[in-house]
Amino acid sequence: MATAPTAAAATPAATPPPADPLLAYYRGVRQMNVQIAKERYKAFYKGRTLEFIRGRGTIAIVDEEVCMGCTHCFDNCAFEAIDMADRKFALPDYSYTSRKAVIVYDNCVGCEKCALVCPVDAITMAPKHGFEMREGKLVSTAPPAPPAKPAAPAPRPATPAPASQPSPASPVAP
Amino acid sequence: MEIERVKAKVLEGRPGFPLQYGPQRADHQPGIPFWPQEATRDFVVISILVAIMFFLSAYVTPLLGPARSPQLSELIVPDWYLLFSWGLLKIADIFPQFVIGDGTPLETRFDAAFWGDILSGIPVIFLLLLPFLDRGREARPAKAPFRSALGISFLIVWIFFASLYSIREVVAERWQTPDIDPGPLSTATALIPDDTMKLFFIVPPVLVFFGSYVALRRLGYQHMRRWLVPLCSLGAIGVAAHSLAILLVPGWLTPLAEPYRLELVVFLAILSLSSILAALAVLRLPETKARKAVLLVGAVALAAFLGGFLYLDRTNPTGLLFILAVLYPNMNTLLFLPPFVIVTAWLGLRRPYSSYEFLLNECYQCGKCHTVCPVTKVEDDALGGLNLVYNTFKKQHDGVPLWTCLACDACSAVCPLDIKYSDYILEERAKSQGRLAADGGKEA
Amino acid sequence: METEYGPGRTIPHPVLFRLLDAEADDTTIPEIKVEHPSEYAYYPGCIDYYDQEMQFSHMNYGDTNHGIIFDSSIKLLRAVGIEPMILDRSFMKCCGHDQLWQGKVDVFKKMRDYNTTIIQKLGVKTLVTSCAEGYRTFRLDYKLPGVRVVHITQILYERGLRIPPQGDGGKKIRVAYQDPCRSCRQMPVGAVYEEPRELIKRVDTAELVELKTFRADAQCCGVAQMMYCNDKTKGITAKRMDEATEVGADYLLTACPKCLTHFGCLHHENKWKPGGERYAYRVMDITQFLAERLPGDYPTGGNVDLRRKETPAPGRRG
């Protein structure tokens, strides 16, 4: 077993452990099992993150054939980048309405959370337009922006105006 | 309502249930192919029956000597195939004998002759009445254990012991003076007292009845290996034990064959080793490897045996004669058992038996399974409409491929033949993954 | 997507199966300290794993609660006077049912040998499971001489579980029961048809209504042995859940955590828009149903997953 079970933490309601050793045993075993399940799942989900690329340059893609509309991805997207589109399924003997996941590409940031939780592996992460995988790293393919032009020098202050210009002091004939 | 929908489909002519019946049917008729499945089965059964006939006439007749007619001999011995009748006639004296209506015109004598007639007619009458008595629809012995056990014990064992009873004097002669051919006037006394012999009519048949009933109930539906392992191992042990006894037990071997001991050892070794190796292959190796191993062992043993014969024939003909003199009287274990073991092992490991084990061949395409299967109702490719089990047997997974089956056993719940489709699915899935399942994961 | 099983067909829940396969790889038998020896043993199975598998979704937030099956089973067993030893996941492995039916027989064999050794070592006489698939596997696919394998409904019925009157003013709730394939049709011996029904009848406010197909004709929940999860298997599940709607049930009970998973998933999915609920009944396991109606606390303290404070509304919470 990969991870050893850790000792159960006290329940948040802070009830004292029951005096009866049997009840203490049951409570202990129960909490230990929840902890075990949590830890093992954490480890394996962590391993699963290595399967997908993620980050600014990635985007999620849903395989519609595989998607079965369970809304796990929808429930977990923090960026409102997944929507569920209603679909009707007509099977030979039965028809029902369901839904399929649709990625809203404007909002997707490539955090891969949807790909992680999809139970049927319908979501894959792919490089966005303008990015590509080079030697295992995601790099941008857009050309670098040209350096900003230096600002034009300030025009020299004009020499004092010739006498043709009326001096501001002289009053203008009404 | 389901029935309405089904009717509608049929009337619409949609693919589902066939609209044509009878000889004009244009769609492909399903059936078990004659070649090689049925041909193999027929060939095996015919060979077994012919072998039994040959065995009996070759083995029994020399033992008995020629038939002795009442005119020539006090000891009456009919031809071997009527011995049972003679035995039943002979045993008739155990019945009470009395006369009814003595002295009147309607006098009836219930004497030994009367009882003997009735007794010797019983097997024949029973066979005549059998179609009327046995109303079950099952053909496989495993599915009708009572009838099969009855057949084995009373039709075979009883008749065997009846025959034996009739010739007990001849058997005694042969036992006491094996080298002398009994003449027409020999008068040896029976080995076992008469009253004890009569018990052989009841006790062995009853024991065999219970034994075969229990064996059929317990082993009837088991994996073929459960049959193969005892048969092959016992055969191999028989050959090996007999060979060792011939070689090691003093006095067993004819003194005349002594100088050719080495050649005898070689022949016996070929026979015993081939059976032992075949039995070991059945026990230890996985199925495909075992098949190949058994074939190899059989081919090599046959080549060695025949090659040895030819070699001896060229170099030492007298030696060959004496070896035959050892092998011939013991042919039932030494010469018949090794081929029996090898052929049984090879036939029993063959692939067609897998579908017979799950009873898929019994399907008569009633279509009930297809009606209740939840997957066929949602899969787009649910063509054919017929008998999902039968299509699987023909390896055409119409509509429910191997992997979409839920193994919910709804089909088995309605199947009139109780075919366990999910057991088949389990085995096939494991096989496709390259692992043998059989018996749900236990060692195959 | 073309896979080895056909187009669009993959075995779902990859993390769960990878985890179980990895667990199976470690075949060393550990030293087990038995805190509470008993000849009755309760095997929870992958209950908590299902909760975690649906960790990021609605199902772990109270709609469908797998862990409560563990707690309810212990409460019910104590109510009939059994103090079982718990064969929990710190030293046991998965029973291997799914691996066996997916064709991974070698993985199943490792799990089976390991579990059998431990069960024999601990001297268990009665093995109680709350999972129908576990029941079938332990009973038919394992060789456990001297051990009696029972489903929890069987042992509760045998021991005469009594549910006190609920005092709800005579209002009857309509309870439908789903017969799991594994413990009913697939069992040539020991099929569990009547015991759960009897137990439901003992609740005085419950009125047992039968679905359109029941007992041996009962339709499967749709995804056995986690083989697929796609539109078509969902169709099977939806069809079954429609039967419960047709019959006007208030509760849909089952005796198998897998059935609970599939019904629960579809149940939640169909109310993803507030106000758009399709199935008006609650889906739960029979042990939870019965334990809720027994007085007293859960001896195990209830499902202590911290997130289960209350049932939140469906929708985004990522």
Short mmCIF file of C-alpha atoms in Angstrom, two decimals, chain A residues 4 41 87 109 117 132 138 156 158 165 174:
data_model
loop_
_atom_site.label_atom_id
_atom_site.label_comp_id
_atom_site.label_asym_id
_atom_site.label_seq_id
_atom_site.Cartn_x
_atom_site.Cartn_y
_atom_site.Cartn_z
CA ALA A 4 0.13 4.44 5.47
CA TYR A 41 -7.25 9.44 -3.94
CA ARG A 87 -29.51 16.85 -26.43
CA VAL A 109 -7.84 29.02 -18.95
CA VAL A 117 -12.68 14.76 -12.96
CA GLU A 132 2.61 24.48 -29.44
CA LEU A 138 4.45 24.64 -24.14
CA ARG A 156 12.55 73.33 -29.70
CA ALA A 158 10.10 78.88 -30.94
CA GLN A 165 2.99 90.08 -34.20
CA PRO A 174 -11.55 99.05 -30.33
#
